[in-house]
CSV table of C-alpha atoms and ligand atoms in Angstrom, one decimal:
chain,number,residue,atom,x,y,z
D,1,MET,CA,13.0,7.8,9.0
D,2,LYS,CA,16.4,9.5,9.6
D,3,LYS,CA,19.8,7.8,9.1
D,4,ILE,CA,22.6,8.5,11.1
D,5,THR,CA,26.0,7.7,9.8
D,6,VAL,CA,28.4,5.7,12.2
D,7,LYS,CA,32.4,5.7,11.4
D,8,THR,CA,34.1,2.8,13.7
D,9,HIS,CA,37.8,2.9,13.8
D,10,HIS,CA,38.5,-0.7,15.5
D,11,GLU,CA,37.6,-4.2,14.9
D,12,ARG,CA,35.8,-3.9,18.3
D,13,GLU,CA,34.2,-1.0,20.1
D,14,LEU,CA,31.6,0.6,22.0
D,15,LEU,CA,30.8,3.9,20.5
D,16,ASP,CA,28.4,6.4,22.4
D,17,ILE,CA,26.2,8.0,19.8
D,18,THR,CA,23.7,9.7,22.1
D,19,ALA,CA,24.6,12.9,20.8
D,20,GLN,CA,23.9,12.3,16.9
D,21,VAL,CA,20.7,10.6,17.9
D,22,GLU,CA,19.7,13.6,19.8
D,23,LYS,CA,20.2,16.0,17.1
D,24,ALA,CA,18.8,13.3,14.3
D,25,ILE,CA,15.6,13.3,16.7
D,26,ARG,CA,14.9,17.2,17.0
D,27,GLU,CA,15.1,17.2,13.1
D,28,PHE,CA,11.4,15.5,13.8
D,29,GLY,CA,10.3,18.5,15.5
D,30,PRO,CA,8.8,18.6,18.9
D,31,ILE,CA,7.4,15.1,18.9
D,32,THR,CA,6.4,13.1,22.2
D,33,GLY,CA,6.4,9.2,22.1
D,34,ALA,CA,9.2,7.1,21.1
D,35,CYS,CA,11.9,6.5,18.3
D,36,MET,CA,13.3,3.2,17.3
D,37,LEU,CA,16.9,3.2,16.6
D,38,TYR,CA,17.6,-0.1,14.0
D,39,VAL,CA,21.0,-1.1,13.2
D,40,PRO,CA,20.7,-2.6,9.5
D,41,HIS,CA,24.0,-4.6,9.5
D,42,THR,CA,25.0,-8.3,10.5
D,43,THR,CA,28.5,-7.7,12.6
D,44,ALA,CA,27.0,-4.6,14.6
D,45,ALA,CA,24.4,-4.0,17.2
D,46,ILE,CA,22.9,-1.1,19.4
D,47,THR,CA,22.6,-1.0,23.5
D,48,ILE,CA,21.6,1.2,25.9
D,49,ASN,CA,24.1,1.2,29.0
D,50,GLU,CA,26.3,3.5,30.9
D,51,ASN,CA,28.2,6.3,29.4
D,52,ALA,CA,29.7,7.8,32.4
D,53,ASP,CA,32.4,5.2,33.2
D,54,PRO,CA,34.5,4.2,30.2
D,55,ALA,CA,35.1,0.6,32.0
D,56,VAL,CA,31.7,-0.3,31.3
D,57,LYS,CA,32.2,-0.5,27.7
D,58,GLU,CA,35.3,-2.2,28.0
D,59,ASP,CA,33.6,-4.7,30.6
D,60,ILE,CA,30.9,-5.2,28.1
D,61,LEU,CA,33.4,-6.0,25.1
D,62,ASN,CA,35.4,-8.0,27.1
D,63,SER,CA,32.4,-10.4,28.6
D,64,LEU,CA,31.5,-10.7,25.1
D,65,THR,CA,34.6,-12.3,23.9
D,66,HIS,CA,34.3,-14.5,27.0
D,67,LEU,CA,31.1,-15.8,25.8
D,68,VAL,CA,31.2,-16.1,22.3
D,69,PRO,CA,35.5,-16.7,21.6
D,70,ARG,CA,37.1,-16.4,17.5
D,71,SER,CA,38.8,-19.2,18.7
D,72,LEU,CA,35.8,-21.7,18.4
D,73,GLU,CA,35.1,-23.7,15.4
D,74,TYR,CA,32.0,-22.2,13.0
D,75,ARG,CA,31.0,-23.1,10.0
D,76,HIS,CA,30.6,-19.8,8.8
D,77,VAL,CA,33.6,-19.0,6.1
D,78,GLU,CA,33.8,-15.9,6.3
D,79,GLY,CA,35.9,-15.8,9.6
D,80,ASN,CA,33.8,-13.5,11.4
D,81,ALA,CA,31.4,-15.5,13.1
D,82,HIS,CA,31.7,-14.4,16.8
D,83,ALA,CA,31.0,-10.9,15.5
D,84,HIS,CA,27.7,-12.1,13.9
D,85,ILE,CA,26.7,-14.1,17.5
D,86,GLN,CA,27.8,-10.9,19.8
D,87,CYS,CA,25.2,-8.8,17.5
D,88,SER,CA,22.7,-11.0,17.8
D,89,LEU,CA,23.1,-11.4,21.0
D,90,ILE,CA,22.9,-7.4,22.0
D,91,GLY,CA,20.3,-7.0,19.6
D,92,HIS,CA,19.5,-4.6,16.3
D,93,SER,CA,17.2,-2.1,17.9
D,94,VAL,CA,16.5,-0.2,20.8
D,95,CYS,CA,13.5,2.1,21.5
D,96,VAL,CA,14.0,5.2,23.4
D,97,PRO,CA,11.1,7.7,24.9
D,98,VAL,CA,11.1,10.7,23.0
D,99,GLU,CA,9.2,14.1,24.9
D,100,GLU,CA,8.9,17.5,23.0
D,101,GLY,CA,11.9,16.2,20.3
D,102,ARG,CA,14.3,15.2,23.3
D,103,LEU,CA,15.4,12.2,24.1
D,104,ARG,CA,14.5,10.8,27.7
D,105,LEU,CA,17.0,8.7,28.9
D,106,GLY,CA,18.1,8.0,32.3
D,107,THR,CA,20.8,10.0,34.4
D,108,TRP,CA,23.8,6.9,33.4
D,109,GLN,CA,22.4,6.3,30.4
D,110,GLY,CA,23.8,6.5,26.7
D,111,ILE,CA,23.2,5.1,23.5
D,112,LEU,CA,26.2,2.7,22.4
D,113,PHE,CA,26.8,1.6,18.7
D,114,CYS,CA,28.4,-1.9,19.2
D,115,GLU,CA,31.1,-2.7,16.0
D,116,PHE,CA,32.1,-6.4,16.4
D,117,ASP,CA,33.7,-6.4,12.8
D,118,GLY,CA,35.4,-3.1,12.0
D,119,SER,CA,36.8,-0.9,11.0
D,120,ARG,CA,33.4,0.0,8.6
D,121,ASN,CA,31.0,3.0,8.0
D,122,ARG,CA,28.0,2.1,9.5
D,123,GLU,CA,24.4,3.3,9.5
D,124,VAL,CA,21.6,3.7,12.5
D,125,TRP,CA,17.9,4.2,11.7
D,126,VAL,CA,16.1,6.6,13.6
D,127,ILE,CA,12.4,5.7,13.1
D,128,PRO,CA,9.5,8.1,15.4
D,129,LEU,CA,7.4,5.5,16.0
D,130,ALA,CA,4.5,7.1,17.7
D,131,GLN,CA,4.0,10.9,17.6
D,132,GLU,CA,1.5,13.2,19.2
D,133,ALA,CA,0.7,17.3,19.4
D,134,ALA,CA,3.8,18.8,22.3
N,201,LIG,ZN1,30.0,-13.2,8.1
């Protein structure tokens, strides 16, 4: 397993971490199969979506704000219940195909780290799932 460090700079943001993930996967050697990317946090998540038009990331964040607004009455006393819920809606892991040590994403896909309660120092764990000789 390899760990990627992600420094977030805003309370809420989607960061394209595709290049960092590619670098970490290359360090495993020419593996073919898949890697799981796991976020070990309760107010941050990970997803795969379009990385070409930055408006897509804004639309995802805005839609999540409408679905789970900060202003609802929550029982969690930390004041970040909306961030916990948005995190669970997106999810803590994605599985990406890997071929000969390289990510195999679709043309418009990027790996997006989702911060819902920043800014913080975060981690993404890169875990090879399957491996066969290249
Ligand atoms: Zn909390």
